[in-house]
mmCIF file of C-alpha atoms in Angstrom:
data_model
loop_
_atom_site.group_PDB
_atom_site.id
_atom_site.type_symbol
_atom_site.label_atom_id
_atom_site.label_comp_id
_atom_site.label_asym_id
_atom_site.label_seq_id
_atom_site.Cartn_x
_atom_site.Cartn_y
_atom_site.Cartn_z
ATOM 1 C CA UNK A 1 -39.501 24.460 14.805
ATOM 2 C CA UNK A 2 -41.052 27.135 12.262
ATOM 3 C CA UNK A 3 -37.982 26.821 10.040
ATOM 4 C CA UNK A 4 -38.055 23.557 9.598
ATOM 5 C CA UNK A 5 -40.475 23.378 6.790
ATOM 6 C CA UNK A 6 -38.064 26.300 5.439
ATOM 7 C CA UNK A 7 -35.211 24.481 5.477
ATOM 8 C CA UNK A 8 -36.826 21.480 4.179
ATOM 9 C CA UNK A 9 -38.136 23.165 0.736
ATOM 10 C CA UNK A 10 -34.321 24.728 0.611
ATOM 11 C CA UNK A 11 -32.137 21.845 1.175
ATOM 12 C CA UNK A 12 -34.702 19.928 -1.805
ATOM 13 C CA UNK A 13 -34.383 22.037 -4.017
ATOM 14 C CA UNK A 14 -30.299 22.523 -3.723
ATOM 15 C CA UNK A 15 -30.266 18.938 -4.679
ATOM 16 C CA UNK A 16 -32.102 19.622 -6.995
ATOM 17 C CA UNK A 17 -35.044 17.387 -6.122
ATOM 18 C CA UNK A 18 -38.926 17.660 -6.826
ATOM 19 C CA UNK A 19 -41.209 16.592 -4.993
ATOM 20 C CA UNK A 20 -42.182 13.284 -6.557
ATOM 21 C CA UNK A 21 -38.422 12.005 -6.712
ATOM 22 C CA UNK A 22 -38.159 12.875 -2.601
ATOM 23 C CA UNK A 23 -41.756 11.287 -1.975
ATOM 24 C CA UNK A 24 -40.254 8.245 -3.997
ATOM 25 C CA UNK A 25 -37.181 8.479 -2.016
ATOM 26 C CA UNK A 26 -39.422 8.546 1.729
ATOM 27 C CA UNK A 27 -42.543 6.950 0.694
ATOM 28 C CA UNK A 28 -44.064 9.659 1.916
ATOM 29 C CA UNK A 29 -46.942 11.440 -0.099
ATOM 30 C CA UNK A 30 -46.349 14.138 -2.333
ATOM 31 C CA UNK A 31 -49.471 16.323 -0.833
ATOM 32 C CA UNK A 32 -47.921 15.522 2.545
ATOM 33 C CA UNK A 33 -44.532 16.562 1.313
ATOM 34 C CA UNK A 34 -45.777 20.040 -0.066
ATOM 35 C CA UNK A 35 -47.917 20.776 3.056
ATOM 36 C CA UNK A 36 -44.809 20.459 5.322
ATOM 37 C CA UNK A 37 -42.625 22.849 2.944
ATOM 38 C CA UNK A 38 -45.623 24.891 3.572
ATOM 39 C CA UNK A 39 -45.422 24.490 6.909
ATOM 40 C CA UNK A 40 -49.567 23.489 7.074
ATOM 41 C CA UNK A 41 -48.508 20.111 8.589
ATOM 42 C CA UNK A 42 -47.084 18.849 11.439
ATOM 43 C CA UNK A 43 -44.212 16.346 11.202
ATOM 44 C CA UNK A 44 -43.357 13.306 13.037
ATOM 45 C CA UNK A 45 -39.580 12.723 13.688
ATOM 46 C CA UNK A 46 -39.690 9.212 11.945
ATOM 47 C CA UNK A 47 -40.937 11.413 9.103
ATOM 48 C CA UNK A 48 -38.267 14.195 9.295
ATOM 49 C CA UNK A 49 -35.407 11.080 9.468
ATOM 50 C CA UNK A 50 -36.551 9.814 6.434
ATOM 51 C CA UNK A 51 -36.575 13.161 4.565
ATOM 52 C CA UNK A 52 -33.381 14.141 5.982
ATOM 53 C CA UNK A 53 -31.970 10.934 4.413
ATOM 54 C CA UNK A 54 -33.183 10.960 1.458
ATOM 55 C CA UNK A 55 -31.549 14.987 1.023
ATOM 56 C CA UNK A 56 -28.192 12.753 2.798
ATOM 57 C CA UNK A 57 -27.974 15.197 5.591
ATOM 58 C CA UNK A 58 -28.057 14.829 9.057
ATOM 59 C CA UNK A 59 -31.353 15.466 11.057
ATOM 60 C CA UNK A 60 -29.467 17.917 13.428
ATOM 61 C CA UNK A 61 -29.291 20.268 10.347
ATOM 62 C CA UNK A 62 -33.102 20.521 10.179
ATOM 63 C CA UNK A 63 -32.521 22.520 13.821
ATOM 64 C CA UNK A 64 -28.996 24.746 13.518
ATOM 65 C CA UNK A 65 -29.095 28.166 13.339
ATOM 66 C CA UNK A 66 -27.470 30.340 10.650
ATOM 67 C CA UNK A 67 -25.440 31.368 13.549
ATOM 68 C CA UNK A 68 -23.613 28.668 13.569
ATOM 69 C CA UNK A 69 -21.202 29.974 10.806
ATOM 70 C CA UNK A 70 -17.502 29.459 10.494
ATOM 71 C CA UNK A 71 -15.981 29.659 7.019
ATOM 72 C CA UNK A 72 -12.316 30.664 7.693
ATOM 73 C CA UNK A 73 -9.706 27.539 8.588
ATOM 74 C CA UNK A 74 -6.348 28.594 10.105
ATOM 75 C CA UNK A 75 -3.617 26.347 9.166
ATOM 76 C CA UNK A 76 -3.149 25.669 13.244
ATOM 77 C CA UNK A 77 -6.904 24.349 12.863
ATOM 78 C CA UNK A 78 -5.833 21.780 10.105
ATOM 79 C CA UNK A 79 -4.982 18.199 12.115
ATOM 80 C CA UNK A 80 -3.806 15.573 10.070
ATOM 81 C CA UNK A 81 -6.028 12.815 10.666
ATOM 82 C CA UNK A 82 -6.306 9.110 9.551
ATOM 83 C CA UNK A 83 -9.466 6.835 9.024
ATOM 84 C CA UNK A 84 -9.408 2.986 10.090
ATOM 85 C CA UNK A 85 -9.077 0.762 7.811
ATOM 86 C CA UNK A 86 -7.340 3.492 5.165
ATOM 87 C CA UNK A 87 -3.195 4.415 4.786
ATOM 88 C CA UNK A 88 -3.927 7.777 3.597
ATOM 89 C CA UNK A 89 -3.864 11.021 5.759
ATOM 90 C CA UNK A 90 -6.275 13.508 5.688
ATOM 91 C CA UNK A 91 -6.320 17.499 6.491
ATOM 92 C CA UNK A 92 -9.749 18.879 6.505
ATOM 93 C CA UNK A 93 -9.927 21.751 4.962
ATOM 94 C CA UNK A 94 -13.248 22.775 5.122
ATOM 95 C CA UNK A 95 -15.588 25.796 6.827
ATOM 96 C CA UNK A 96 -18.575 25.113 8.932
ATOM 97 C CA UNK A 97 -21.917 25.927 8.076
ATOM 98 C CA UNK A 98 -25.299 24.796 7.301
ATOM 99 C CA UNK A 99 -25.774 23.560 3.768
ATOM 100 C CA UNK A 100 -22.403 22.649 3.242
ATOM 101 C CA UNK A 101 -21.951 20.260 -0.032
ATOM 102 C CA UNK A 102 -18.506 20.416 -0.755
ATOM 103 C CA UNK A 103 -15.473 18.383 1.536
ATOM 104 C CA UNK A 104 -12.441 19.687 0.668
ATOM 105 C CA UNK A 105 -9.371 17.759 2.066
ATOM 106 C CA UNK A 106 -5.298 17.483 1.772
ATOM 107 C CA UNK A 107 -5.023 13.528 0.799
ATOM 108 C CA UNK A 108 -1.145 12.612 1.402
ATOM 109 C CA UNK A 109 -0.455 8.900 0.148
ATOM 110 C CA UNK A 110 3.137 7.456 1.810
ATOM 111 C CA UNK A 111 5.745 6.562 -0.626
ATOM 112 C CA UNK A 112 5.245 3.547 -2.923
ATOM 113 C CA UNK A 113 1.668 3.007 -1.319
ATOM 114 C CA UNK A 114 -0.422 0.432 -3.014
ATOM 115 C CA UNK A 115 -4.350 -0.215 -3.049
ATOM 116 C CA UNK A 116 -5.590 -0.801 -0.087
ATOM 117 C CA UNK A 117 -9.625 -1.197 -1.036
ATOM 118 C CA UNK A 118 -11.826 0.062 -4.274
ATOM 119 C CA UNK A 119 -14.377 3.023 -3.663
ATOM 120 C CA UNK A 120 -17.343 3.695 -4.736
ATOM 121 C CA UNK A 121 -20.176 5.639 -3.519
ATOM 122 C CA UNK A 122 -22.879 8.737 -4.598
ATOM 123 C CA UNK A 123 -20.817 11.629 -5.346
ATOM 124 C CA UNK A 124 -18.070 13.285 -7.450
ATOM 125 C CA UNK A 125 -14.122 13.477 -6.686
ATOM 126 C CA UNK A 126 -11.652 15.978 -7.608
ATOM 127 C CA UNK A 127 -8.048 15.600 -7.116
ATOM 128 C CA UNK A 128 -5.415 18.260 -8.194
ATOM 129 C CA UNK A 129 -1.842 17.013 -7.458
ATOM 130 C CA UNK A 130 -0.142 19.522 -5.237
ATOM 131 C CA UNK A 131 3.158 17.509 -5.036
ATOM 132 C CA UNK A 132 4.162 14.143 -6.494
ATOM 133 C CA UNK A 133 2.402 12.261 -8.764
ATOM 134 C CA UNK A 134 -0.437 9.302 -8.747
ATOM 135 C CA UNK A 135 -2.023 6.403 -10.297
ATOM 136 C CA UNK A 136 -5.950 6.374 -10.373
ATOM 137 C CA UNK A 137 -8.130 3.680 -11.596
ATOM 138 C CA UNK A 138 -11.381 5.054 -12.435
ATOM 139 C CA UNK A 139 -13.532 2.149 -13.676
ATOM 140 C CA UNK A 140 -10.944 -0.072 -14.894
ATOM 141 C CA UNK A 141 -8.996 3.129 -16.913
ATOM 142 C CA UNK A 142 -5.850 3.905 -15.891
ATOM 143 C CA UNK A 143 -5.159 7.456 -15.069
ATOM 144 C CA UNK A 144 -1.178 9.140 -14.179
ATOM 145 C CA UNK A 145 -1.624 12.518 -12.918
ATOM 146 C CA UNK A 146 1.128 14.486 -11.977
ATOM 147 C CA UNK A 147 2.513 17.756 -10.147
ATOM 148 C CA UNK A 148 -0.415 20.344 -11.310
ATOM 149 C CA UNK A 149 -2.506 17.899 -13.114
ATOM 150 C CA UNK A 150 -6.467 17.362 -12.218
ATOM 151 C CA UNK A 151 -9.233 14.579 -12.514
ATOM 152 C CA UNK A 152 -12.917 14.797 -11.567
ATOM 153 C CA UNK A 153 -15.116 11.809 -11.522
ATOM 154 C CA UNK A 154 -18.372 10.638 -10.346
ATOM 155 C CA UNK A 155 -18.002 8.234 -7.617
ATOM 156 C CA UNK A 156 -20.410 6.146 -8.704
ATOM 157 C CA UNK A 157 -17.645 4.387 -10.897
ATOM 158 C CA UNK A 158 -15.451 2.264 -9.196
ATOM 159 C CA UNK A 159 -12.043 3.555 -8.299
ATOM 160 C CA UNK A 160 -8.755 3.313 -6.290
ATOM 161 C CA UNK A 161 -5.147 5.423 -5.987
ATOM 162 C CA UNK A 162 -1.871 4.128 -5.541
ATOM 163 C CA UNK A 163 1.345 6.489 -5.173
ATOM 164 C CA UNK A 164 3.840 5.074 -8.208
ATOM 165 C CA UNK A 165 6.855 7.254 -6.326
ATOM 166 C CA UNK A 166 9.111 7.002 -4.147
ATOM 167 C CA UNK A 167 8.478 10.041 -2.370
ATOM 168 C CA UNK A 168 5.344 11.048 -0.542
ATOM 169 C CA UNK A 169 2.476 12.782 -2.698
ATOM 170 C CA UNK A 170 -0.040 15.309 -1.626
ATOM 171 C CA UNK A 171 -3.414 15.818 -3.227
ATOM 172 C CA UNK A 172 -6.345 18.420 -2.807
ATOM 173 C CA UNK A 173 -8.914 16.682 -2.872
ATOM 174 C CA UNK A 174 -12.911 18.115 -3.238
ATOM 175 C CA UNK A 175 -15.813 15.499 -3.045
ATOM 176 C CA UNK A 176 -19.305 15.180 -2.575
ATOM 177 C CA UNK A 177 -21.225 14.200 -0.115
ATOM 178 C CA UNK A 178 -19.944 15.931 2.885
ATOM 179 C CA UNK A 179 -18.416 12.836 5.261
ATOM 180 C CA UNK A 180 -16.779 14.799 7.838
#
């Protein structure tokens, strides 16, 4: 529990966050705020939810250990997955450790797959075609990107892919928050 106010002060200011924006985002009171970081307060768990959503990580990260490391992913560790309610395949790609911002993932859209929903969330997105090529819409713009071709947006903006081949395409894909 003596970390806690550690980690707290850490994971703030990685987002880059003072301490009037995350008492805005908890309604919790600045002074408050700065005497936990400080660790001269004592802090309820309703409390420690609310700051741990407001830094959009989970409360279990306020207790893990450094310890708890694991940066290197074989390939046999990398299990195609797929999420309900989505025709896209996933391969996480991604160590394990506290802190983590980043979710890198393989993306592979079937042939001639169409738009199956419109995104948008906090965040950014980057996609670098690894094979194939595909059709973004990023806030009503139309975007081709092909075999070693890149796009990064905020995804904030509204936005959906669509594979214009006949041939399965394979994205890396980077984005923020962490989701996995």
């Amino acid at each position: 529990m003596d970390e806690i106010h550690k980690k707290i002060k850490d994971i703030r200011l990685r987002n880059g966050l003072t301490l009037k924006e995350l008492s805005e985002k908890t309604d919790l009171s600045i002074s408050f705020l700065s005497q936990v970081e400080r660790g001269a307060s004592s802090l309820a768990i309703t409390s420690l939810k609310k700051i741990a959503d407001a830094l959009n990580v989970k409360i279990t990260e306020f207790f893990e250990t450094e310890s708890n490391n694991n940066y290197l992913v074989k390939i046999e560790q990398q299990k195609p997955f797929k999420i309900e309610g989505s025709d896209f395949t996933y391969v996480r790609l991604s160590g394990e450790f506290n802190g983590r911002v980043l979710e890198p993932m393989l993306v592979t859209l079937a042939p001639n797959q169409k738009r199956t929903q419109t995104f948008n969330h906090p965040g950014e997105e980057f996609y670098y075609v690894l094979k194939g090529a595909a059709l973004f819409n990023v806030d009503n713009q139309e975007y081709l990107i092909r075999q070693g071709d890149s796009l990064h947006f905020p995804s904030t903006c509204s936005h959906f892919v669509e594979n214009v081949l006949d041939e399965e395409t394979v994205l890396l894909c980077v984005l923020t928050p962490v989701i996995f």
